[in-house]
Tab-separated table of C-alpha atoms (C1' of nucleotides) in Angstrom:
chain	number	residue	atom	x	y	z
A	210	MET	CA	1.012	-10.942	15.241
A	211	PRO	CA	0.454	-9.364	18.728
A	212	THR	CA	2.542	-10.811	21.599
A	213	SER	CA	1.412	-13.231	24.226
A	214	THR	CA	1.206	-10.320	26.653
A	215	PHE	CA	-1.364	-8.674	24.534
A	216	PHE	CA	-3.475	-11.818	24.605
A	217	ASN	CA	-3.033	-12.073	28.389
A	218	LEU	CA	-4.574	-8.721	28.893
A	219	ASN	CA	-8.086	-8.664	30.362
A	220	ASP	CA	-10.910	-8.385	27.850
A	221	LEU	CA	-11.722	-4.714	28.767
A	222	LYS	CA	-8.189	-3.504	28.234
A	223	ARG	CA	-7.583	-5.410	25.162
A	224	ALA	CA	-11.024	-4.240	23.647
A	225	LYS	CA	-10.108	-0.602	24.603
A	226	LEU	CA	-6.749	-0.963	22.978
A	227	LEU	CA	-8.273	-2.254	19.779
A	228	GLN	CA	-10.810	0.289	19.685
A	229	ALA	CA	-8.387	2.996	19.923
A	230	ALA	CA	-6.165	1.540	17.159
A	231	GLU	CA	-9.187	1.047	14.867
A	232	LYS	CA	-10.194	4.755	15.416
A	233	GLU	CA	-6.697	5.952	14.589
A	234	PHE	CA	-6.597	3.851	11.455
A	235	ALA	CA	-10.075	5.099	10.595
A	236	ARG	CA	-8.682	8.614	10.934
A	237	ALA	CA	-5.606	8.157	8.656
A	238	PRO	CA	-4.212	5.713	6.350
A	239	LEU	CA	-1.554	3.287	7.854
A	240	SER	CA	1.328	5.451	6.675
A	241	GLN	CA	-0.061	8.647	8.472
A	242	ALA	CA	-1.571	6.854	11.440
A	243	SER	CA	0.480	7.526	14.764
A	244	ILE	CA	1.151	5.296	17.586
A	245	ALA	CA	1.216	8.492	19.818
A	246	ASN	CA	-2.535	8.886	18.946
A	247	ILE	CA	-3.393	5.250	19.648
A	248	VAL	CA	-1.738	5.128	23.014
A	249	LYS	CA	-3.469	8.479	23.982
A	250	LEU	CA	-6.836	7.217	23.012
A	251	ALA	CA	-6.221	3.841	24.780
A	252	GLY	CA	-4.904	5.493	27.776
A	253	ILE	CA	-1.588	3.330	28.048
A	254	SER	CA	1.931	4.411	27.738
A	255	ARG	CA	3.914	4.294	24.567
A	256	GLY	CA	6.255	1.574	25.978
A	257	SER	CA	3.214	-0.794	26.605
A	258	PHE	CA	2.131	-0.405	23.064
A	259	TYR	CA	5.420	-1.862	21.961
A	260	GLN	CA	5.063	-4.764	24.398
A	261	TYR	CA	1.814	-5.761	22.520
A	262	PHE	CA	2.791	-5.032	19.034
A	263	ASP	CA	5.831	-4.910	16.876
A	264	GLY	CA	4.757	-1.566	15.676
A	265	LYS	CA	1.682	0.048	14.038
A	266	GLU	CA	1.769	-2.289	11.147
A	267	ASP	CA	1.506	-5.290	13.448
A	268	ALA	CA	-1.621	-3.805	15.122
A	269	PHE	CA	-3.094	-2.761	11.715
A	270	TYR	CA	-2.886	-6.207	10.196
A	271	TYR	CA	-4.313	-7.923	13.373
A	272	LEU	CA	-7.284	-5.544	13.078
A	273	LEU	CA	-7.593	-6.406	9.413
A	274	LYS	CA	-7.649	-10.012	10.137
A	275	LEU	CA	-10.449	-9.620	12.632
A	276	HIS	CA	-12.550	-7.974	10.019
A	277	THR	CA	-11.829	-10.426	7.238
A	278	ASP	CA	-12.382	-13.408	9.507
A	279	LYS	CA	-15.915	-12.014	10.311
A	280	ARG	CA	-16.648	-11.657	6.526
A	281	ARG	CA	-15.305	-15.014	5.768
A	282	ALA	CA	-17.797	-16.593	8.120
A	283	TYR	CA	-20.437	-14.606	6.303
A	284	PHE	CA	-19.313	-15.877	2.744
A	285	LEU	CA	-19.294	-19.477	3.969
A	286	LYS	CA	-22.769	-19.013	5.396
A	287	LEU	CA	-23.966	-17.524	2.058
A	288	LEU	CA	-22.485	-20.316	0.208
A	289	GLN	CA	-24.665	-22.737	2.170
A	290	GLU	CA	-27.731	-20.739	2.008
A	291	LYS	CA	-27.501	-20.396	-1.673
A	292	ASP	CA	-26.860	-24.155	-2.344
A	293	GLY	CA	-23.157	-23.617	-3.418
A	294	ASP	CA	-23.856	-20.999	-6.061
A	295	LEU	CA	-20.557	-19.380	-6.165
A	296	MET	CA	-21.406	-16.432	-8.474
A	297	ALA	CA	-24.348	-15.603	-6.691
A	298	SER	CA	-22.567	-15.671	-3.238
A	299	MET	CA	-19.862	-13.422	-4.603
A	300	ASP	CA	-22.473	-11.019	-5.917
A	301	GLN	CA	-24.081	-10.939	-2.423
A	302	VAL	CA	-20.825	-10.403	-0.721
A	303	PHE	CA	-20.031	-7.625	-2.904
A	304	ARG	CA	-23.334	-5.918	-2.265
A	305	THR	CA	-23.041	-6.335	1.258
A	306	MET	CA	-19.720	-4.936	1.405
A	307	LEU	CA	-20.760	-1.918	-0.575
A	308	ILE	CA	-23.442	-1.237	1.835
A	309	GLU	CA	-21.183	-1.870	4.886
A	310	LEU	CA	-18.365	0.472	3.648
A	311	SER	CA	-20.851	3.163	2.941
A	312	GLU	CA	-22.894	3.047	6.085
A	313	GLU	CA	-21.061	1.764	8.921
A	314	GLU	CA	-18.988	4.582	9.954
A	315	HIS	CA	-16.449	2.530	11.853
A	316	LEU	CA	-15.690	0.927	8.567
A	317	GLN	CA	-13.623	3.892	7.412
A	318	PHE	CA	-10.806	1.734	8.816
A	319	LEU	CA	-11.710	-0.718	6.055
A	320	LYS	CA	-11.878	2.130	3.428
A	321	ASN	CA	-8.426	3.298	4.341
A	322	ALA	CA	-7.250	-0.346	4.048
A	323	VAL	CA	-8.640	-1.069	0.823
A	324	LEU	CA	-7.526	2.227	-0.828
A	325	ASN	CA	-4.072	1.670	0.302
A	326	VAL	CA	-3.543	-1.902	-0.865
A	327	THR	CA	-0.226	-3.572	-0.197
A	328	HIS	CA	0.013	-7.013	-1.307
A	329	GLU	CA	-0.507	-8.246	2.129
A	330	ILE	CA	-3.783	-6.445	2.293
A	331	GLU	CA	-4.965	-8.113	-0.946
A	332	ASP	CA	-3.850	-11.278	0.531
A	333	SER	CA	-6.237	-10.724	3.433
A	334	PHE	CA	-9.023	-10.469	1.032
A	335	THR	CA	-8.021	-13.519	-0.901
A	336	GLU	CA	-8.145	-15.395	2.386
A	337	LEU	CA	-11.671	-14.060	2.905
A	338	PHE	CA	-12.758	-16.140	-0.018
A	339	LEU	CA	-10.183	-18.863	-0.224
A	340	GLY	CA	-8.809	-19.288	3.392
A	341	LYS	CA	-5.204	-19.281	4.352
A	342	GLN	CA	-3.401	-21.076	1.589
A	343	SER	CA	-1.105	-22.559	3.917
A	344	GLU	CA	-4.054	-24.397	5.490
A	345	ILE	CA	-5.071	-27.001	2.851
A	346	ASP	CA	-8.299	-27.727	4.520
A	347	ALA	CA	-9.430	-24.115	3.949
A	348	VAL	CA	-9.540	-24.212	0.340
A	349	ASN	CA	-11.288	-27.536	0.510
A	350	GLN	CA	-13.842	-26.187	2.863
A	351	VAL	CA	-14.873	-23.787	0.344
A	352	LYS	CA	-14.729	-26.281	-2.387
A	353	ASN	CA	-16.859	-28.528	-0.694
A	354	LEU	CA	-19.510	-25.825	-0.212
A	355	VAL	CA	-19.444	-24.870	-3.855
A	356	ASP	CA	-21.668	-26.491	-6.399
A	357	LEU	CA	-19.043	-27.587	-8.848
A	358	LYS	CA	-21.578	-28.644	-11.361
A	359	LYS	CA	-22.045	-25.009	-12.176
A	360	ILE	CA	-18.411	-24.215	-12.587
A	361	ASN	CA	-16.311	-24.881	-15.628
A	362	ILE	CA	-13.272	-26.744	-14.288
A	363	VAL	CA	-11.572	-30.012	-14.532
A	364	ASN	CA	-9.730	-30.343	-11.239
A	365	LYS	CA	-9.023	-28.640	-7.854
A	366	GLN	CA	-6.153	-26.612	-9.144
A	367	GLU	CA	-8.570	-24.782	-11.538
A	368	PHE	CA	-10.875	-24.387	-8.693
A	369	PHE	CA	-8.218	-22.497	-6.899
A	370	HIS	CA	-7.636	-20.230	-9.714
A	371	VAL	CA	-11.318	-19.537	-10.342
A	372	MET	CA	-11.348	-18.154	-6.778
A	373	GLN	CA	-8.402	-16.188	-7.359
A	374	ILE	CA	-9.876	-14.589	-10.582
A	375	LEU	CA	-13.095	-13.919	-8.692
A	376	THR	CA	-11.315	-12.402	-5.780
A	377	SER	CA	-9.197	-10.110	-7.903
A	378	VAL	CA	-12.001	-8.779	-9.905
A	379	THR	CA	-14.349	-8.394	-6.932
A	380	PHE	CA	-11.799	-6.517	-4.863
A	381	ARG	CA	-11.024	-4.271	-7.783
A	382	ASN	CA	-14.542	-3.392	-8.214
A	383	LEU	CA	-14.603	-2.494	-4.544
A	384	VAL	CA	-11.584	-0.285	-4.877
A	385	ASP	CA	-13.028	1.348	-7.850
A	386	GLN	CA	-16.194	2.268	-6.094
A	387	LEU	CA	-14.443	3.835	-3.322
A	388	SER	CA	-11.641	5.526	-5.117
A	389	ARG	CA	-13.950	6.868	-7.844
A	390	ASN	CA	-16.980	7.429	-5.705
A	391	LEU	CA	-19.346	5.585	-7.727
A	392	SER	CA	-22.961	5.211	-6.718
A	393	HIS	CA	-24.113	2.019	-5.599
A	394	GLU	CA	-26.044	1.410	-8.707
A	395	GLU	CA	-23.041	2.184	-11.025
A	396	ALA	CA	-20.729	-0.132	-8.854
A	397	ILE	CA	-23.238	-2.943	-8.999
A	398	GLU	CA	-23.729	-2.513	-12.612
A	399	ASN	CA	-20.199	-2.637	-13.374
A	400	PHE	CA	-19.607	-5.617	-11.301
A	401	ARG	CA	-22.607	-7.446	-12.769
A	402	ILE	CA	-21.150	-6.809	-16.371
A	403	GLU	CA	-17.723	-8.166	-15.318
A	404	MET	CA	-19.286	-11.137	-13.657
A	405	ASP	CA	-21.178	-11.970	-16.692
A	406	LEU	CA	-18.154	-11.571	-18.842
A	407	LEU	CA	-16.250	-13.843	-16.481
A	408	SER	CA	-19.141	-16.424	-16.604
A	409	LYS	CA	-19.459	-16.655	-20.288
A	410	GLY	CA	-15.916	-16.049	-21.104
A	411	LEU	CA	-13.909	-13.468	-22.802
A	412	SER	CA	-13.123	-15.254	-25.994
A	413	LYS	CA	-15.433	-16.109	-28.723
A	414	ALA	CA	-13.727	-19.248	-29.510
A	415	ASN	CA	-15.375	-21.123	-26.731
A	416	LYS	CA	-18.734	-21.064	-28.412
A	417	GLN	CA	-17.423	-23.526	-30.870
A	418	VAL	CA	-17.128	-26.089	-27.997
B	175	MET	CA	3.259	16.265	-10.784
B	176	PRO	CA	6.638	17.894	-10.623
B	177	THR	CA	6.777	21.617	-10.802
B	178	SER	CA	7.754	23.711	-13.859
B	179	THR	CA	10.977	24.334	-12.185
B	180	PHE	CA	11.823	20.833	-12.356
B	181	PHE	CA	11.063	20.783	-16.106
B	182	ASN	CA	13.219	23.897	-16.766
B	183	LEU	CA	16.266	22.169	-15.384
B	184	ASN	CA	18.815	21.229	-17.810
B	185	ASP	CA	18.752	17.541	-19.035
B	186	LEU	CA	21.854	16.538	-17.087
B	187	LYS	CA	20.557	17.665	-13.719
B	188	ARG	CA	17.106	16.372	-14.253
B	189	ALA	CA	18.396	13.010	-15.311
B	190	LYS	CA	20.769	12.910	-12.112
B	191	LEU	CA	17.954	13.645	-9.844
B	192	LEU	CA	15.630	11.188	-11.444
B	193	GLN	CA	18.377	8.626	-11.269
B	194	ALA	CA	18.885	9.344	-7.607
B	195	ALA	CA	15.250	8.963	-6.863
B	196	GLU	CA	15.069	5.773	-8.668
B	197	LYS	CA	17.920	4.355	-6.765
B	198	GLU	CA	16.474	5.362	-3.444
B	199	PHE	CA	13.103	3.738	-4.348
B	200	ALA	CA	14.799	0.745	-5.481
B	201	ARG	CA	16.616	0.410	-2.088
B	202	ALA	CA	13.393	0.755	-0.075
B	203	PRO	CA	9.681	0.723	-0.628
B	204	LEU	CA	7.995	4.180	-0.752
B	205	SER	CA	7.303	4.358	3.016
B	206	GLN	CA	10.824	3.884	4.075
B	207	ALA	CA	12.543	5.708	1.207
B	208	SER	CA	13.901	9.022	2.310
B	209	ILE	CA	14.259	12.320	0.764
B	210	ALA	CA	17.596	12.787	2.689
B	211	ASN	CA	19.060	9.919	0.690
B	212	ILE	CA	17.655	11.204	-2.591
B	213	VAL	CA	19.309	14.594	-2.335
B	214	LYS	CA	22.526	13.294	-1.098
B	215	LEU	CA	22.659	11.100	-4.133
B	216	ALA	CA	21.625	13.670	-6.423
B	217	GLY	CA	23.981	16.304	-4.881
B	218	ILE	CA	21.309	18.907	-4.326
B	219	SER	CA	20.078	20.656	-1.168
B	220	ARG	CA	16.977	19.468	0.646
B	221	GLY	CA	15.195	22.675	-0.188
B	222	SER	CA	15.751	22.218	-3.878
B	223	PHE	CA	13.934	18.881	-3.767
B	224	TYR	CA	10.888	20.692	-2.478
B	225	GLN	CA	11.016	23.072	-5.307
B	226	TYR	CA	10.721	20.270	-7.801
B	227	PHE	CA	8.421	17.899	-6.009
B	228	ASP	CA	5.586	18.090	-3.493
B	229	GLY	CA	7.296	15.349	-1.571
B	230	LYS	CA	8.513	11.868	-2.123
B	231	GLU	CA	5.225	10.557	-3.294
B	232	ASP	CA	5.267	13.025	-6.053
B	233	ALA	CA	8.663	11.960	-7.245
B	234	PHE	CA	7.659	8.344	-6.943
B	235	TYR	CA	4.547	8.531	-9.005
B	236	TYR	CA	6.353	10.641	-11.641
B	237	LEU	CA	8.998	7.833	-12.067
B	238	LEU	CA	6.378	5.176	-12.151
B	239	LYS	CA	4.510	7.063	-14.877
B	240	LEU	CA	7.681	7.199	-17.012
B	241	HIS	CA	8.024	3.382	-16.531
B	242	THR	CA	4.430	2.517	-17.378
B	243	ASP	CA	4.388	4.923	-20.401
B	244	LYS	CA	7.332	2.876	-21.797
B	245	ARG	CA	5.640	-0.333	-21.296
B	246	ARG	CA	2.286	1.058	-22.800
B	247	ALA	CA	4.161	1.756	-25.951
B	248	TYR	CA	5.263	-1.783	-25.989
B	249	PHE	CA	1.996	-3.268	-25.501
B	250	LEU	CA	0.679	-1.180	-28.433
B	251	LYS	CA	3.413	-2.332	-30.533
B	252	LEU	CA	2.703	-5.958	-29.583
B	253	LEU	CA	-0.973	-5.582	-30.450
B	254	GLN	CA	-0.079	-4.485	-33.971
B	255	GLU	CA	2.602	-7.258	-34.427
B	256	LYS	CA	0.080	-9.844	-33.411
B	257	ASP	CA	-2.627	-8.782	-35.518
B	258	GLY	CA	-4.777	-7.593	-32.702
B	259	ASP	CA	-4.739	-10.691	-30.772
B	260	LEU	CA	-5.529	-9.438	-27.115
B	261	MET	CA	-4.757	-12.449	-25.198
B	262	ALA	CA	-1.504	-13.320	-26.887
B	263	SER	CA	-0.387	-9.690	-26.376
B	264	MET	CA	-1.336	-9.837	-22.722
B	265	ASP	CA	0.477	-13.077	-22.447
B	266	GLN	CA	3.590	-11.554	-24.112
B	267	VAL	CA	3.627	-8.545	-21.884
B	268	PHE	CA	3.289	-10.640	-18.821
B	269	ARG	CA	6.258	-12.790	-19.846
B	270	THR	CA	8.362	-9.647	-20.709
B	271	MET	CA	7.567	-8.021	-17.302
B	272	LEU	CA	8.477	-11.201	-15.573
B	273	ILE	CA	11.904	-11.266	-17.171
B	274	GLU	CA	12.555	-7.615	-16.808
B	275	LEU	CA	11.477	-7.751	-13.143
B	276	SER	CA	13.853	-10.521	-12.346
B	277	GLU	CA	16.767	-9.484	-14.549
B	278	GLU	CA	17.112	-5.737	-14.817
B	279	GLU	CA	18.651	-4.680	-11.535
B	280	HIS	CA	17.231	-1.136	-11.812
B	281	LEU	CA	13.774	-2.537	-11.996
B	282	GLN	CA	13.974	-3.325	-8.228
B	283	PHE	CA	12.080	0.031	-8.281
B	284	LEU	CA	9.254	-1.466	-10.111
B	285	LYS	CA	9.249	-4.512	-7.670
B	286	ASN	CA	8.858	-2.214	-4.662
B	287	ALA	CA	6.016	-0.440	-6.480
B	288	VAL	CA	4.191	-3.532	-7.328
B	289	LEU	CA	4.558	-5.081	-3.890
B	290	ASN	CA	3.233	-2.065	-2.238
B	291	VAL	CA	0.167	-1.401	-4.254
B	292	THR	CA	-1.919	1.479	-3.421
B	293	HIS	CA	-4.953	2.000	-5.606
B	294	GLU	CA	-2.907	4.781	-7.355
B	295	ILE	CA	-0.349	2.233	-8.360
B	296	GLU	CA	-2.874	-0.263	-9.639
B	297	ASP	CA	-4.403	2.592	-11.551
B	298	SER	CA	-0.864	3.246	-13.322
B	299	PHE	CA	-1.025	-0.391	-14.468
B	300	THR	CA	-4.447	-0.046	-15.671
B	301	GLU	CA	-3.261	2.861	-17.705
B	302	LEU	CA	-0.562	0.706	-19.083
B	303	PHE	CA	-3.190	-1.414	-20.950
B	304	LEU	CA	-5.993	0.892	-21.192
B	305	GLY	CA	-4.611	4.358	-21.311
B	306	LYS	CA	-5.695	7.324	-19.137
B	307	GLN	CA	-9.334	7.016	-18.444
B	308	SER	CA	-9.986	10.592	-18.676
B	309	GLU	CA	-8.648	10.553	-22.376
B	310	ILE	CA	-11.469	8.994	-24.333
B	311	ASP	CA	-9.267	8.435	-27.260
B	312	ALA	CA	-6.766	6.310	-25.376
B	313	VAL	CA	-9.283	3.509	-24.850
B	314	ASN	CA	-10.157	3.808	-28.479
B	315	GLN	CA	-6.576	3.535	-29.554
B	316	VAL	CA	-6.433	0.174	-27.773
B	317	LYS	CA	-9.829	-0.815	-29.006
B	318	ASN	CA	-8.944	-0.122	-32.663
B	319	LEU	CA	-5.751	-2.222	-32.333
B	320	VAL	CA	-7.595	-5.129	-31.005
B	321	ASP	CA	-9.126	-7.852	-33.162
B	322	LEU	CA	-12.659	-7.538	-31.733
B	323	LYS	CA	-13.814	-10.731	-33.602
B	324	LYS	CA	-12.012	-12.888	-31.123
B	325	ILE	CA	-13.496	-11.113	-28.194
B	326	ASN	CA	-16.958	-12.021	-26.771
B	327	ILE	CA	-18.403	-8.521	-26.449
B	328	VAL	CA	-21.408	-6.571	-27.720
B	329	ASN	CA	-20.282	-3.022	-27.290
B	330	LYS	CA	-17.573	-0.684	-26.208
B	331	GLN	CA	-18.390	-0.655	-22.678
B	332	GLU	CA	-17.919	-4.455	-22.377
B	333	PHE	CA	-14.657	-3.997	-24.132
B	334	PHE	CA	-13.651	-1.564	-21.255
B	335	HIS	CA	-14.458	-4.209	-18.730
B	336	VAL	CA	-12.641	-6.921	-20.553
B	337	MET	CA	-9.527	-4.845	-20.290
B	338	GLN	CA	-10.185	-4.139	-16.677
B	339	ILE	CA	-10.494	-7.756	-15.868
B	340	LEU	CA	-7.339	-8.767	-17.941
B	341	THR	CA	-5.451	-6.084	-16.103
B	342	SER	CA	-6.432	-7.101	-12.623
B	343	VAL	CA	-5.695	-10.702	-13.281
B	344	THR	CA	-2.359	-10.045	-14.917
B	345	PHE	CA	-1.335	-7.660	-12.230
B	346	ARG	CA	-2.260	-10.052	-9.501
B	347	ASN	CA	-0.167	-12.722	-11.308
B	348	LEU	CA	2.804	-10.464	-11.272
B	349	VAL	CA	2.264	-9.574	-7.545
B	350	ASP	CA	2.023	-13.191	-6.826
B	351	GLN	CA	5.203	-14.164	-8.677
B	352	LEU	CA	7.173	-11.365	-6.762
B	353	SER	CA	5.587	-12.014	-3.329
B	354	ARG	CA	5.733	-15.619	-3.334
B	355	ASN	CA	8.940	-15.969	-5.297
B	356	LEU	CA	7.647	-18.296	-7.882
B	357	SER	CA	9.751	-19.677	-10.594
B	358	HIS	CA	9.115	-18.236	-14.140
B	359	GLU	CA	7.699	-21.648	-14.961
B	360	GLU	CA	5.185	-21.777	-12.395
B	361	ALA	CA	4.266	-18.007	-12.744
B	362	ILE	CA	3.633	-18.593	-16.472
B	363	GLU	CA	1.679	-21.849	-15.818
B	364	ASN	CA	-0.510	-20.205	-13.225
B	365	PHE	CA	-1.075	-17.207	-15.605
B	366	ARG	CA	-1.887	-19.643	-18.542
B	367	ILE	CA	-4.403	-21.536	-16.392
B	368	GLU	CA	-6.193	-18.370	-15.445
B	369	MET	CA	-6.056	-16.860	-19.006
B	370	ASP	CA	-7.649	-20.147	-20.219
B	371	LEU	CA	-10.364	-19.945	-17.641
B	372	LEU	CA	-11.080	-16.202	-18.635
B	373	SER	CA	-11.123	-17.246	-22.253
B	374	LYS	CA	-13.591	-20.173	-21.936
B	375	GLY	CA	-15.615	-18.797	-19.106
B	376	LEU	CA	-16.043	-19.732	-15.536
B	377	SER	CA	-19.510	-21.066	-15.646
B	378	LYS	CA	-20.692	-24.052	-17.383
B	379	ALA	CA	-23.955	-22.667	-18.356
B	380	ASN	CA	-22.480	-20.951	-21.196
B	381	LYS	CA	-21.754	-24.223	-23.120
B	382	GLN	CA	-25.412	-24.351	-23.673
B	383	VAL	CA	-25.279	-21.324	-25.924
C	207	DA	C1'	23.601	49.344	-13.709
C	208	DT	C1'	19.469	48.134	-11.664
C	209	DA	C1'	15.400	45.804	-10.728
C	210	DT	C1'	12.867	41.849	-10.998
C	211	DT	C1'	12.149	37.132	-11.151
C	212	DA	C1'	13.619	32.534	-10.713
C	213	DA	C1'	16.464	28.996	-8.415
C	214	DG	C1'	19.175	27.083	-4.697
C	215	DT	C1'	20.403	26.553	0.167
C	216	DG	C1'	20.530	24.538	4.865
C	217	DA	C1'	19.347	25.385	9.557
C	218	DC	C1'	15.230	24.861	12.115
C	219	DA	C1'	10.954	23.440	14.434
C	220	DC	C1'	8.120	19.716	14.713
C	221	DG	C1'	6.634	15.172	15.223
C	222	DA	C1'	7.290	10.205	14.954
C	223	DT	C1'	9.743	5.934	15.959
C	224	DG	C1'	11.785	2.311	18.755
C	225	DT	C1'	14.557	1.569	23.013
C	226	DC	C1'	15.733	1.065	27.728
C	227	DA	C1'	16.574	1.660	32.457
C	228	DT	C1'	13.452	1.521	35.930
C	229	DA	C1'	9.331	0.903	38.515
C	230	DA	C1'	5.054	-1.492	39.623
C	231	DG	C1'	2.582	-5.355	39.911
C	232	DT	C1'	1.665	-10.733	40.358
C	233	DC	C1'	2.049	-14.974	42.569
C	234	DA	C1'	4.073	-19.214	44.351
C	235	DA	C1'	6.817	-20.967	47.810
C	236	DT	C1'	8.680	-20.571	52.150
D	254	DA	C1'	4.376	-11.694	55.948
D	255	DT	C1'	8.446	-11.978	53.175
D	256	DT	C1'	11.210	-13.241	49.779
D	257	DG	C1'	12.351	-13.669	45.051
D	258	DA	C1'	11.332	-14.542	40.354
D	259	DC	C1'	8.866	-13.213	36.688
D	260	DT	C1'	5.767	-10.554	34.114
D	261	DT	C1'	3.821	-5.908	32.889
D	262	DA	C1'	4.022	-0.932	32.734
D	263	DT	C1'	6.154	3.611	31.922
D	264	DG	C1'	7.887	7.745	29.883
D	265	DA	C1'	12.291	9.989	28.992
D	266	DC	C1'	15.392	9.855	25.426
D	267	DA	C1'	18.348	9.278	21.131
D	268	DT	C1'	17.627	9.267	16.516
D	269	DC	C1'	15.648	10.235	12.222
D	270	DG	C1'	12.517	12.282	8.833
D	271	DT	C1'	9.539	16.023	7.112
D	272	DG	C1'	8.475	20.404	5.271
D	273	DT	C1'	9.322	25.484	5.838
D	274	DC	C1'	11.330	29.752	5.444
D	275	DA	C1'	14.320	33.472	5.503
D	276	DC	C1'	18.229	34.237	2.951
D	277	DT	C1'	21.658	33.849	-0.854
D	278	DT	C1'	22.874	33.273	-5.645
D	279	DA	C1'	22.070	33.397	-10.449
D	280	DA	C1'	19.565	34.732	-14.440
D	281	DT	C1'	16.885	37.924	-17.059
D	282	DA	C1'	14.704	42.077	-18.177
D	283	DT	C1'	14.754	47.233	-18.465
DNA sequence: ATATTAAGTGACACGATGTCATAAGTCAAT
DNA sequence: ATTGACTTATGACATCGTGTCACTTAATAT
């Protein structure tokens, strides 16, 4: 996390710095982004940067958090609008992100993040849907919004795993679209097939229930 | 891929170099591994390294490929032994990798890889189960070994997606175990829950079939 | 023997990182 | 207004890593 000094900055300077960082992380993936470029863009000295952040990773993950926080709010809103229909909400989030990632130029930052997935980044996306695992209420917040009657689970633990599964599969579909340059139609069709499979189950045995 | 010069090397020298690279990639994740250390360990000059590989990434992904090729062979063998039971084979692979990743010291290399997942690395793991997507026969090779009667699919395309789903979920369970330092029992229990959910389906609607 | 091609070398230019001594700014108390 | 304590800002610097290249050595063909 950024230091307190960073949060003490006046809004203008802080915004300018974040914008500079985002621009640099949009230009190049984390490993190739350089602090020199960020400070040049932000018009601050190298030393200052290190007073705000531990290093470029620190800045990167903070930016990523800002992005996913925004999308988490959107996901929760969707759940409400769609009367707790989890699959429909995931579907909508996937479609929205597809569009965002292709259209909004400044989201090149997110593209770079998604294509260069450390487990920390995948965690960020898990949090998008599930909230921070350390905050017990966050999972409940989602669970309370979801219409559990439509979901094939017997307890809260299983709900957690349902979300984990949906997140992994959704996330991988996003990565696929980006890395293989699929068209939106293809990406949505692939996603739909997998969500159907997830819904109805992979094994035939369950039909005997 | 390594250059032809690399493959012309005599077995001893090539092995020594690969061993050195693996040792360095076990010491530190890709981004922090250094060519200087590799060439020191291998007893070759810096210039030579660049005659064999494009850079450290090249060496890294080649090593990763050697590892996943080995495991792919194991997966195919399992499918045969278990009469095409896909879920049982995935389960066995997961358990085996858990043990390998905790016991074999030299697999620290794989740990570093798994925890630092670029989409290329996730692709490598997808190939583990599915073969190279460019080689059409590879998917068929798996499909022919799998007992399709147990799987809830209607065509080959769906089979492909089933494998994609299973790979993502299995892989994320591996990452989880490593990054959260779960015990084997916990990891296996989590994995079992998710595989059960995948088997029976996430939505209740399907019970009406 | 000589020429040609392949393999091996390490010094070097370049760029990036993280630190640190020092300077500049802020502000409350006197 | 001055002091002093504290916070913020700076950029030069030491260190390290990368990729290249002119050159040497080895191998092979003629």
